[in-house]
PDB file of C-alpha atoms in Angstrom:
ATOM      1  CA  MET A   1     -53.371  72.093 -32.042  1.00 93.00           C
ATOM      2  CA  ILE A   2     -55.895  72.143 -29.199  1.00 97.00           C
ATOM      3  CA  ARG A   3     -57.002  75.668 -28.318  1.00 97.00           C
ATOM      4  CA  LEU A   4     -60.345  75.081 -26.567  1.00 98.00           C
ATOM      5  CA  VAL A   5     -60.970  72.456 -23.864  1.00 98.00           C
ATOM      6  CA  LEU A   6     -64.585  71.589 -23.034  1.00 98.00           C
ATOM      7  CA  ILE A   7     -65.134  69.976 -19.645  1.00 98.00           C
ATOM      8  CA  ASP A   8     -68.157  67.980 -18.543  1.00 98.00           C
ATOM      9  CA  VAL A   9     -69.114  68.435 -14.878  1.00 97.00           C
ATOM     10  CA  ASP A  10     -70.608  65.279 -13.349  1.00 96.00           C
ATOM     11  CA  GLY A  11     -68.132  62.420 -13.449  1.00 96.00           C
ATOM     12  CA  THR A  12     -65.419  64.599 -15.021  1.00 98.00           C
ATOM     13  CA  LEU A  13     -64.860  67.733 -12.945  1.00 98.00           C
ATOM     14  CA  TYR A  14     -67.125  66.683 -10.063  1.00 96.00           C
ATOM     15  CA  GLY A  15     -66.764  63.305  -8.379  1.00 95.00           C
ATOM     16  CA  PRO A  16     -68.054  61.490  -5.304  1.00 93.00           C
ATOM     17  CA  ASN A  17     -66.126  63.892  -3.047  1.00 93.00           C
ATOM     18  CA  GLY A  18     -66.732  67.065  -5.030  1.00 94.00           C
ATOM     19  CA  VAL A  19     -64.099  68.691  -7.252  1.00 97.00           C
ATOM     20  CA  PRO A  20     -60.566  67.484  -6.431  1.00 97.00           C
ATOM     21  CA  GLU A  21     -58.008  70.226  -5.862  1.00 97.00           C
ATOM     22  CA  CYS A  22     -55.782  68.742  -8.562  1.00 97.00           C
ATOM     23  CA  ALA A  23     -58.418  69.691 -11.148  1.00 97.00           C
ATOM     24  CA  TRP A  24     -58.386  73.371 -10.146  1.00 97.00           C
ATOM     25  CA  ALA A  25     -54.584  73.483 -10.105  1.00 97.00           C
ATOM     26  CA  ALA A  26     -54.404  71.956 -13.583  1.00 97.00           C
ATOM     27  CA  ALA A  27     -57.034  74.368 -14.880  1.00 97.00           C
ATOM     28  CA  GLN A  28     -54.968  77.317 -13.670  1.00 96.00           C
ATOM     29  CA  ARG A  29     -51.895  75.951 -15.466  1.00 97.00           C
ATOM     30  CA  ALA A  30     -53.870  75.403 -18.674  1.00 97.00           C
ATOM     31  CA  VAL A  31     -55.270  78.940 -18.696  1.00 96.00           C
ATOM     32  CA  ALA A  32     -51.790  80.340 -18.009  1.00 96.00           C
ATOM     33  CA  ALA A  33     -50.566  78.325 -21.014  1.00 96.00           C
ATOM     34  CA  GLY A  34     -53.085  80.129 -23.251  1.00 96.00           C
ATOM     35  CA  LEU A  35     -55.847  77.539 -23.552  1.00 97.00           C
ATOM     36  CA  HIS A  36     -59.534  78.454 -23.474  1.00 97.00           C
ATOM     37  CA  LEU A  37     -61.363  76.311 -20.886  1.00 98.00           C
ATOM     38  CA  ALA A  38     -65.143  76.002 -20.713  1.00 98.00           C
ATOM     39  CA  LEU A  39     -67.751  73.881 -19.001  1.00 98.00           C
ATOM     40  CA  CYS A  40     -69.933  71.726 -21.240  1.00 98.00           C
ATOM     41  CA  THR A  41     -72.666  70.275 -19.036  1.00 97.00           C
ATOM     42  CA  GLY A  42     -76.286  69.279 -18.766  1.00 94.00           C
ATOM     43  CA  ARG A  43     -76.551  71.225 -15.513  1.00 95.00           C
ATOM     44  CA  PRO A  44     -78.338  74.590 -15.380  1.00 95.00           C
ATOM     45  CA  GLY A  45     -76.255  77.743 -15.371  1.00 95.00           C
ATOM     46  CA  ARG A  46     -76.622  78.636 -11.721  1.00 94.00           C
ATOM     47  CA  GLY A  47     -75.653  77.286  -8.321  1.00 94.00           C
ATOM     48  CA  ARG A  48     -72.476  75.234  -8.131  1.00 95.00           C
ATOM     49  CA  ALA A  49     -72.167  74.816 -11.902  1.00 96.00           C
ATOM     50  CA  LEU A  50     -72.031  78.579 -12.430  1.00 96.00           C
ATOM     51  CA  GLU A  51     -69.557  78.856  -9.549  1.00 97.00           C
ATOM     52  CA  TYR A  52     -67.361  76.297 -11.310  1.00 97.00           C
ATOM     53  CA  ALA A  53     -67.635  78.238 -14.581  1.00 97.00           C
ATOM     54  CA  ALA A  54     -66.676  81.490 -12.893  1.00 96.00           C
ATOM     55  CA  LYS A  55     -63.680  79.827 -11.243  1.00 96.00           C
ATOM     56  CA  ILE A  56     -62.497  78.399 -14.569  1.00 96.00           C
ATOM     57  CA  ASP A  57     -63.080  81.560 -16.642  1.00 94.00           C
ATOM     58  CA  PRO A  58     -65.432  84.320 -15.409  1.00 94.00           C
ATOM     59  CA  ALA A  59     -65.363  86.195 -18.718  1.00 92.00           C
ATOM     60  CA  GLY A  60     -65.455  83.123 -20.963  1.00 95.00           C
ATOM     61  CA  LEU A  61     -68.292  81.183 -22.567  1.00 97.00           C
ATOM     62  CA  HIS A  62     -69.742  78.026 -20.988  1.00 98.00           C
ATOM     63  CA  ILE A  63     -72.299  75.482 -22.235  1.00 98.00           C
ATOM     64  CA  PHE A  64     -75.203  74.546 -19.938  1.00 97.00           C
ATOM     65  CA  GLU A  65     -78.553  72.732 -20.209  1.00 96.00           C
ATOM     66  CA  SER A  66     -77.113  70.130 -22.653  1.00 95.00           C
ATOM     67  CA  GLY A  67     -76.402  72.894 -25.158  1.00 97.00           C
ATOM     68  CA  ALA A  68     -79.661  74.853 -24.858  1.00 97.00           C
ATOM     69  CA  VAL A  69     -77.986  77.747 -23.026  1.00 98.00           C
ATOM     70  CA  VAL A  70     -74.557  79.376 -23.390  1.00 98.00           C
ATOM     71  CA  LEU A  71     -73.544  81.764 -20.615  1.00 97.00           C
ATOM     72  CA  ARG A  72     -70.485  83.712 -19.666  1.00 96.00           C
ATOM     73  CA  GLY A  73     -68.962  82.849 -16.320  1.00 94.00           C
ATOM     74  CA  SER A  74     -70.529  86.060 -15.027  1.00 93.00           C
ATOM     75  CA  GLY A  75     -73.988  84.598 -15.760  1.00 93.00           C
ATOM     76  CA  SER A  76     -74.871  86.755 -18.775  1.00 95.00           C
ATOM     77  CA  HIS A  77     -76.633  84.992 -21.667  1.00 95.00           C
ATOM     78  CA  GLU A  78     -75.018  84.511 -25.063  1.00 96.00           C
ATOM     79  CA  LYS A  79     -77.325  81.918 -26.662  1.00 96.00           C
ATOM     80  CA  VAL A  80     -80.720  80.397 -25.740  1.00 97.00           C
ATOM     81  CA  THR A  81     -82.766  77.749 -27.572  1.00 98.00           C
ATOM     82  CA  PRO A  82     -86.331  77.262 -26.211  1.00 98.00           C
ATOM     83  CA  LEU A  83     -88.102  73.921 -25.854  1.00 98.00           C
ATOM     84  CA  PRO A  84     -91.370  73.952 -27.876  1.00 96.00           C
ATOM     85  CA  GLU A  85     -94.373  74.575 -25.614  1.00 96.00           C
ATOM     86  CA  GLU A  86     -96.438  71.714 -27.002  1.00 97.00           C
ATOM     87  CA  SER A  87     -93.521  69.322 -26.563  1.00 98.00           C
ATOM     88  CA  TYR A  88     -93.075  70.431 -22.967  1.00 98.00           C
ATOM     89  CA  ARG A  89     -96.755  69.787 -22.221  1.00 98.00           C
ATOM     90  CA  ARG A  90     -96.486  66.290 -23.668  1.00 98.00           C
ATOM     91  CA  LEU A  91     -93.364  65.552 -21.609  1.00 98.00           C
ATOM     92  CA  LEU A  92     -95.066  66.749 -18.450  1.00 98.00           C
ATOM     93  CA  GLY A  93     -98.028  64.520 -19.251  1.00 98.00           C
ATOM     94  CA  LEU A  94     -95.749  61.503 -19.684  1.00 98.00           C
ATOM     95  CA  SER A  95     -94.138  62.133 -16.307  1.00 98.00           C
ATOM     96  CA  ARG A  96     -97.538  62.205 -14.650  1.00 98.00           C
ATOM     97  CA  GLU A  97     -98.905  59.198 -16.532  1.00 98.00           C
ATOM     98  CA  TYR A  98     -95.949  56.955 -15.661  1.00 97.00           C
ATOM     99  CA  SER A  99     -95.037  58.543 -12.278  1.00 97.00           C
ATOM    100  CA  VAL A 100     -91.486  59.411 -13.329  1.00 97.00           C
ATOM    101  CA  PRO A 101     -89.922  62.300 -11.336  1.00 98.00           C
ATOM    102  CA  PHE A 102     -89.705  65.396 -13.497  1.00 98.00           C
ATOM    103  CA  GLU A 103     -87.980  68.789 -13.521  1.00 98.00           C
ATOM    104  CA  ALA A 104     -88.066  71.815 -15.801  1.00 98.00           C
ATOM    105  CA  TYR A 105     -85.571  74.600 -16.389  1.00 97.00           C
ATOM    106  CA  THR A 106     -85.969  78.079 -17.848  1.00 97.00           C
ATOM    107  CA  ALA A 107     -83.471  80.340 -19.597  1.00 94.00           C
ATOM    108  CA  ASP A 108     -83.288  82.737 -16.645  1.00 91.00           C
ATOM    109  CA  GLY A 109     -82.142  79.959 -14.289  1.00 91.00           C
ATOM    110  CA  GLY A 110     -85.590  78.909 -13.116  1.00 95.00           C
ATOM    111  CA  TYR A 111     -85.755  75.373 -11.716  1.00 97.00           C
ATOM    112  CA  TYR A 112     -89.112  73.696 -11.026  1.00 98.00           C
ATOM    113  CA  ARG A 113     -90.668  70.494  -9.722  1.00 98.00           C
ATOM    114  CA  GLU A 114     -94.135  69.627  -8.417  1.00 97.00           C
ATOM    115  CA  GLU A 115     -93.474  66.710  -6.031  1.00 96.00           C
ATOM    116  CA  ASP A 116     -91.217  65.982  -3.067  1.00 96.00           C
ATOM    117  CA  HIS A 117     -89.628  62.871  -4.499  1.00 97.00           C
ATOM    118  CA  PRO A 118     -86.435  61.902  -2.588  1.00 97.00           C
ATOM    119  CA  ASP A 119     -84.341  61.734  -5.770  1.00 97.00           C
ATOM    120  CA  LEU A 120     -85.436  65.229  -6.760  1.00 98.00           C
ATOM    121  CA  LEU A 121     -84.504  66.467  -3.302  1.00 97.00           C
ATOM    122  CA  ALA A 122     -81.110  64.759  -3.556  1.00 96.00           C
ATOM    123  CA  HIS A 123     -80.572  66.443  -6.915  1.00 96.00           C
ATOM    124  CA  GLU A 124     -81.316  69.830  -5.359  1.00 96.00           C
ATOM    125  CA  ARG A 125     -78.660  69.257  -2.732  1.00 95.00           C
ATOM    126  CA  MET A 126     -76.155  68.352  -5.424  1.00 93.00           C
ATOM    127  CA  LEU A 127     -76.954  71.459  -7.466  1.00 94.00           C
ATOM    128  CA  GLY A 128     -76.630  73.676  -4.419  1.00 92.00           C
ATOM    129  CA  TYR A 129     -80.025  75.391  -4.534  1.00 93.00           C
ATOM    130  CA  GLY A 130     -83.689  74.505  -4.287  1.00 95.00           C
ATOM    131  CA  ALA A 131     -86.351  74.193  -6.937  1.00 97.00           C
ATOM    132  CA  VAL A 132     -89.581  76.150  -6.985  1.00 97.00           C
ATOM    133  CA  VAL A 133     -92.356  73.706  -6.076  1.00 97.00           C
ATOM    134  CA  GLU A 134     -95.625  74.387  -7.878  1.00 96.00           C
ATOM    135  CA  PRO A 135     -97.913  72.906 -10.569  1.00 96.00           C
ATOM    136  CA  MET A 136     -95.833  72.835 -13.740  1.00 97.00           C
ATOM    137  CA  ASP A 137     -98.521  73.340 -16.383  1.00 96.00           C
ATOM    138  CA  ALA A 138     -97.717  77.019 -17.027  1.00 93.00           C
ATOM    139  CA  LEU A 139     -94.278  78.094 -15.849  1.00 96.00           C
ATOM    140  CA  PRO A 140     -92.940  81.642 -16.112  1.00 94.00           C
ATOM    141  CA  GLY A 141     -90.047  82.310 -18.462  1.00 93.00           C
ATOM    142  CA  ILE A 142     -88.671  80.480 -21.481  1.00 96.00           C
ATOM    143  CA  ILE A 143     -88.460  76.710 -20.876  1.00 98.00           C
ATOM    144  CA  VAL A 144     -85.221  75.389 -22.363  1.00 98.00           C
ATOM    145  CA  ARG A 145     -85.023  71.885 -20.924  1.00 98.00           C
ATOM    146  CA  ALA A 146     -87.120  69.230 -19.221  1.00 98.00           C
ATOM    147  CA  GLN A 147     -85.588  66.392 -17.252  1.00 98.00           C
ATOM    148  CA  PHE A 148     -86.773  62.958 -16.143  1.00 98.00           C
ATOM    149  CA  VAL A 149     -85.045  61.596 -13.020  1.00 98.00           C
ATOM    150  CA  PRO A 150     -85.845  57.855 -12.972  1.00 97.00           C
ATOM    151  CA  ARG A 151     -84.449  54.780 -11.307  1.00 95.00           C
ATOM    152  CA  PRO A 152     -84.340  51.368 -13.025  1.00 90.00           C
ATOM    153  CA  GLY A 153     -87.645  49.556 -12.836  1.00 83.00           C
ATOM    154  CA  SER A 154     -89.704  52.739 -12.947  1.00 81.00           C
ATOM    155  CA  GLY A 155     -91.907  53.776 -15.861  1.00 94.00           C
ATOM    156  CA  TRP A 156     -88.885  55.216 -17.635  1.00 97.00           C
ATOM    157  CA  ASP A 157     -88.762  52.569 -20.390  1.00 96.00           C
ATOM    158  CA  ALA A 158     -92.243  53.543 -21.587  1.00 97.00           C
ATOM    159  CA  VAL A 159     -91.469  57.252 -21.285  1.00 98.00           C
ATOM    160  CA  ARG A 160     -88.159  56.852 -23.100  1.00 97.00           C
ATOM    161  CA  LYS A 161     -89.845  55.096 -26.024  1.00 97.00           C
ATOM    162  CA  ALA A 162     -92.399  57.902 -26.284  1.00 98.00           C
ATOM    163  CA  VAL A 163     -89.741  60.632 -26.120  1.00 98.00           C
ATOM    164  CA  LEU A 164     -87.630  58.954 -28.812  1.00 98.00           C
ATOM    165  CA  GLY A 165     -90.731  59.004 -31.023  1.00 98.00           C
ATOM    166  CA  MET A 166     -91.001  62.792 -30.760  1.00 98.00           C
ATOM    167  CA  ASP A 167     -89.152  64.168 -33.810  1.00 97.00           C
ATOM    168  CA  GLU A 168     -89.110  67.732 -32.510  1.00 97.00           C
ATOM    169  CA  VAL A 169     -87.013  67.015 -29.400  1.00 98.00           C
ATOM    170  CA  GLU A 170     -83.618  65.572 -28.483  1.00 95.00           C
ATOM    171  CA  LEU A 171     -82.965  63.146 -25.590  1.00 96.00           C
ATOM    172  CA  HIS A 172     -79.697  63.328 -23.604  1.00 94.00           C
ATOM    173  CA  GLU A 173     -79.152  60.518 -21.073  1.00 94.00           C
ATOM    174  CA  ALA A 174     -76.649  60.863 -18.229  1.00 92.00           C
ATOM    175  CA  THR A 175     -75.822  59.909 -14.654  1.00 92.00           C
ATOM    176  CA  SER A 176     -74.011  61.633 -11.785  1.00 93.00           C
ATOM    177  CA  PRO A 177     -71.818  60.345  -8.967  1.00 92.00           C
ATOM    178  CA  GLY A 178     -73.711  62.789  -6.748  1.00 90.00           C
ATOM    179  CA  VAL A 179     -76.877  60.663  -6.881  1.00 94.00           C
ATOM    180  CA  PRO A 180     -75.874  57.066  -7.674  1.00 94.00           C
ATOM    181  CA  GLY A 181     -78.384  54.783  -9.368  1.00 95.00           C
ATOM    182  CA  VAL A 182     -80.444  57.642 -10.813  1.00 96.00           C
ATOM    183  CA  GLY A 183     -80.747  58.711 -14.441  1.00 96.00           C
ATOM    184  CA  PHE A 184     -80.698  62.376 -15.417  1.00 96.00           C
ATOM    185  CA  ASN A 185     -82.413  62.276 -18.779  1.00 97.00           C
ATOM    186  CA  SER A 186     -82.744  65.708 -20.348  1.00 96.00           C
ATOM    187  CA  VAL A 187     -84.943  66.724 -23.249  1.00 98.00           C
ATOM    188  CA  THR A 188     -84.209  69.778 -25.407  1.00 97.00           C
ATOM    189  CA  THR A 189     -85.469  70.935 -28.762  1.00 98.00           C
ATOM    190  CA  ALA A 190     -84.223  68.913 -31.761  1.00 97.00           C
ATOM    191  CA  GLY A 191     -80.768  69.894 -32.942  1.00 96.00           C
ATOM    192  CA  VAL A 192     -79.675  71.095 -29.508  1.00 97.00           C
ATOM    193  CA  SER A 193     -76.716  69.146 -28.177  1.00 96.00           C
ATOM    194  CA  LYS A 194     -73.331  69.545 -26.596  1.00 97.00           C
ATOM    195  CA  LEU A 195     -71.829  68.938 -30.051  1.00 98.00           C
ATOM    196  CA  GLU A 196     -73.730  71.727 -31.790  1.00 97.00           C
ATOM    197  CA  ALA A 197     -73.083  74.148 -28.931  1.00 98.00           C
ATOM    198  CA  ALA A 198     -69.385  73.258 -29.094  1.00 98.00           C
ATOM    199  CA  ARG A 199     -69.338  73.875 -32.836  1.00 98.00           C
ATOM    200  CA  TRP A 200     -70.957  77.276 -32.294  1.00 97.00           C
ATOM    201  CA  MET A 201     -68.585  78.190 -29.460  1.00 97.00           C
ATOM    202  CA  ALA A 202     -65.474  77.143 -31.375  1.00 97.00           C
ATOM    203  CA  GLY A 203     -66.617  79.330 -34.252  1.00 97.00           C
ATOM    204  CA  ARG A 204     -66.898  82.315 -31.917  1.00 95.00           C
ATOM    205  CA  PHE A 205     -63.185  81.902 -31.167  1.00 94.00           C
ATOM    206  CA  GLY A 206     -62.316  81.342 -34.825  1.00 96.00           C
ATOM    207  CA  TYR A 207     -61.562  77.639 -34.316  1.00 97.00           C
ATOM    208  CA  GLY A 208     -62.878  74.431 -35.830  1.00 97.00           C
ATOM    209  CA  LEU A 209     -63.724  71.257 -33.940  1.00 98.00           C
ATOM    210  CA  GLU A 210     -60.238  70.015 -34.797  1.00 98.00           C
ATOM    211  CA  ASN A 211     -58.957  72.608 -32.292  1.00 98.00           C
ATOM    212  CA  VAL A 212     -61.290  71.346 -29.543  1.00 98.00           C
ATOM    213  CA  MET A 213     -60.707  68.792 -26.794  1.00 98.00           C
ATOM    214  CA  MET A 214     -63.767  67.314 -25.093  1.00 98.00           C
ATOM    215  CA  VAL A 215     -63.313  65.632 -21.722  1.00 98.00           C
ATOM    216  CA  GLY A 216     -66.311  63.641 -20.504  1.00 98.00           C
ATOM    217  CA  ASP A 217     -67.583  60.432 -18.965  1.00 97.00           C
ATOM    218  CA  GLY A 218     -71.176  59.953 -20.094  1.00 94.00           C
ATOM    219  CA  GLU A 219     -72.951  58.656 -23.148  1.00 93.00           C
ATOM    220  CA  ASN A 220     -74.346  62.165 -23.594  1.00 94.00           C
ATOM    221  CA  ASP A 221     -70.706  63.268 -24.125  1.00 97.00           C
ATOM    222  CA  LEU A 222     -69.883  60.568 -26.662  1.00 97.00           C
ATOM    223  CA  GLU A 223     -71.021  62.387 -29.809  1.00 97.00           C
ATOM    224  CA  LEU A 224     -68.776  65.337 -29.003  1.00 98.00           C
ATOM    225  CA  ILE A 225     -65.895  63.144 -27.822  1.00 98.00           C
ATOM    226  CA  ARG A 226     -65.939  61.466 -31.243  1.00 98.00           C
ATOM    227  CA  ALA A 227     -66.217  64.739 -33.197  1.00 98.00           C
ATOM    228  CA  ALA A 228     -63.596  66.753 -31.308  1.00 98.00           C
ATOM    229  CA  GLY A 229     -60.003  67.039 -32.447  1.00 98.00           C
ATOM    230  CA  LEU A 230     -59.063  65.192 -29.274  1.00 98.00           C
ATOM    231  CA  GLY A 231     -61.746  63.238 -27.431  1.00 98.00           C
ATOM    232  CA  VAL A 232     -60.886  62.174 -23.886  1.00 98.00           C
ATOM    233  CA  ALA A 233     -62.864  59.745 -21.723  1.00 98.00           C
ATOM    234  CA  MET A 234     -62.529  59.597 -17.962  1.00 98.00           C
ATOM    235  CA  GLY A 235     -61.494  56.315 -16.368  1.00 98.00           C
ATOM    236  CA  ASN A 236     -64.913  56.100 -14.694  1.00 97.00           C
ATOM    237  CA  ALA A 237     -66.698  56.326 -18.083  1.00 97.00           C
ATOM    238  CA  PRO A 238     -68.655  53.323 -19.422  1.00 96.00           C
ATOM    239  CA  ALA A 239     -66.841  51.046 -21.851  1.00 97.00           C
ATOM    240  CA  VAL A 240     -68.719  52.431 -24.864  1.00 97.00           C
ATOM    241  CA  VAL A 241     -67.527  55.963 -24.065  1.00 97.00           C
ATOM    242  CA  GLN A 242     -63.947  54.847 -23.524  1.00 98.00           C
ATOM    243  CA  ALA A 243     -64.030  52.942 -26.815  1.00 98.00           C
ATOM    244  CA  GLY A 244     -65.124  56.085 -28.669  1.00 98.00           C
ATOM    245  CA  ALA A 245     -62.374  58.294 -27.242  1.00 98.00           C
ATOM    246  CA  ASP A 246     -58.895  59.032 -28.553  1.00 98.00           C
ATOM    247  CA  ARG A 247     -57.486  58.825 -25.045  1.00 98.00           C
ATOM    248  CA  VAL A 248     -58.634  57.440 -21.692  1.00 98.00           C
ATOM    249  CA  VAL A 249     -57.360  59.068 -18.495  1.00 98.00           C
ATOM    250  CA  ALA A 250     -57.751  58.289 -14.805  1.00 98.00           C
ATOM    251  CA  ASP A 251     -61.040  58.676 -12.954  1.00 98.00           C
ATOM    252  CA  VAL A 252     -62.135  61.867 -11.176  1.00 97.00           C
ATOM    253  CA  GLU A 253     -60.457  61.097  -7.862  1.00 96.00           C
ATOM    254  CA  GLY A 254     -57.333  59.921  -9.681  1.00 97.00           C
ATOM    255  CA  CYS A 255     -56.918  63.393 -11.260  1.00 97.00           C
ATOM    256  CA  GLY A 256     -58.051  62.309 -14.712  1.00 98.00           C
ATOM    257  CA  LEU A 257     -59.039  65.853 -15.659  1.00 98.00           C
ATOM    258  CA  ALA A 258     -55.575  67.129 -14.729  1.00 98.00           C
ATOM    259  CA  GLU A 259     -54.117  64.383 -16.942  1.00 98.00           C
ATOM    260  CA  ALA A 260     -56.349  65.479 -19.835  1.00 98.00           C
ATOM    261  CA  LEU A 261     -55.345  69.128 -19.449  1.00 98.00           C
ATOM    262  CA  GLU A 262     -51.680  68.154 -19.543  1.00 97.00           C
ATOM    263  CA  LEU A 263     -52.396  66.404 -22.852  1.00 97.00           C
ATOM    264  CA  ALA A 264     -54.014  69.571 -24.200  1.00 97.00           C
ATOM    265  CA  MET A 265     -51.062  71.714 -23.161  1.00 96.00           C
ATOM    266  CA  GLY A 266     -48.695  69.323 -24.930  1.00 91.00           C
ATOM    267  CA  SER A 267     -50.663  69.189 -28.175  1.00 76.00           C
TER     268      SER A 267
END
């Protein structure tokens, strides 16, 4: 029986035209039916993502920063996993060496960049708040996640190879319909992932992963989609994600999330 539904944001809850009303209506029905609903996203826990969490369940737990941070919908912290300082410095150096746009996030909601790249500015608009612009060598607060924001043909291939060679960190690759053609490639400490955060959260409720549904569209969701009791891929997901899911629903604008929540309520 599904008791906890984890919902990715970009490409699952949020589409090219924002969040469709059918998603909110279905979420209300699911909560009324006794299901726990939670965001499970790479986004930071502030701005529009935190607004979405509060609308879904203000008192409940939600996964942000690709699993590095768990917050309640009110914004209070429940779990934080820092990114090692030396690893962060190396990542920052790679971004500078290969001219790949770069962001950093701290546990208290801090959001930083050091250049006015158009894709970074577009990302700010999508998130619903601006980054602090300053040299990123020594940021205040606990850094939980770094993010490369490349386009194809940039220096990302070289950076990606270097990051994958760093045993102490984890790479999470994603895209968003809010900024087409751009990669949002997060780096957290090793062992941090949506899957491990989901396992931890399910345990807090007294459930196992067999009681969890994961609804997502990206390759960074695939591990959890495969491990969950019911893994659901959106219709806009790549073929590899759809192939790894138990069920495939419609795309965002076609109310795929509402379809997934109906499945959960009928389980």
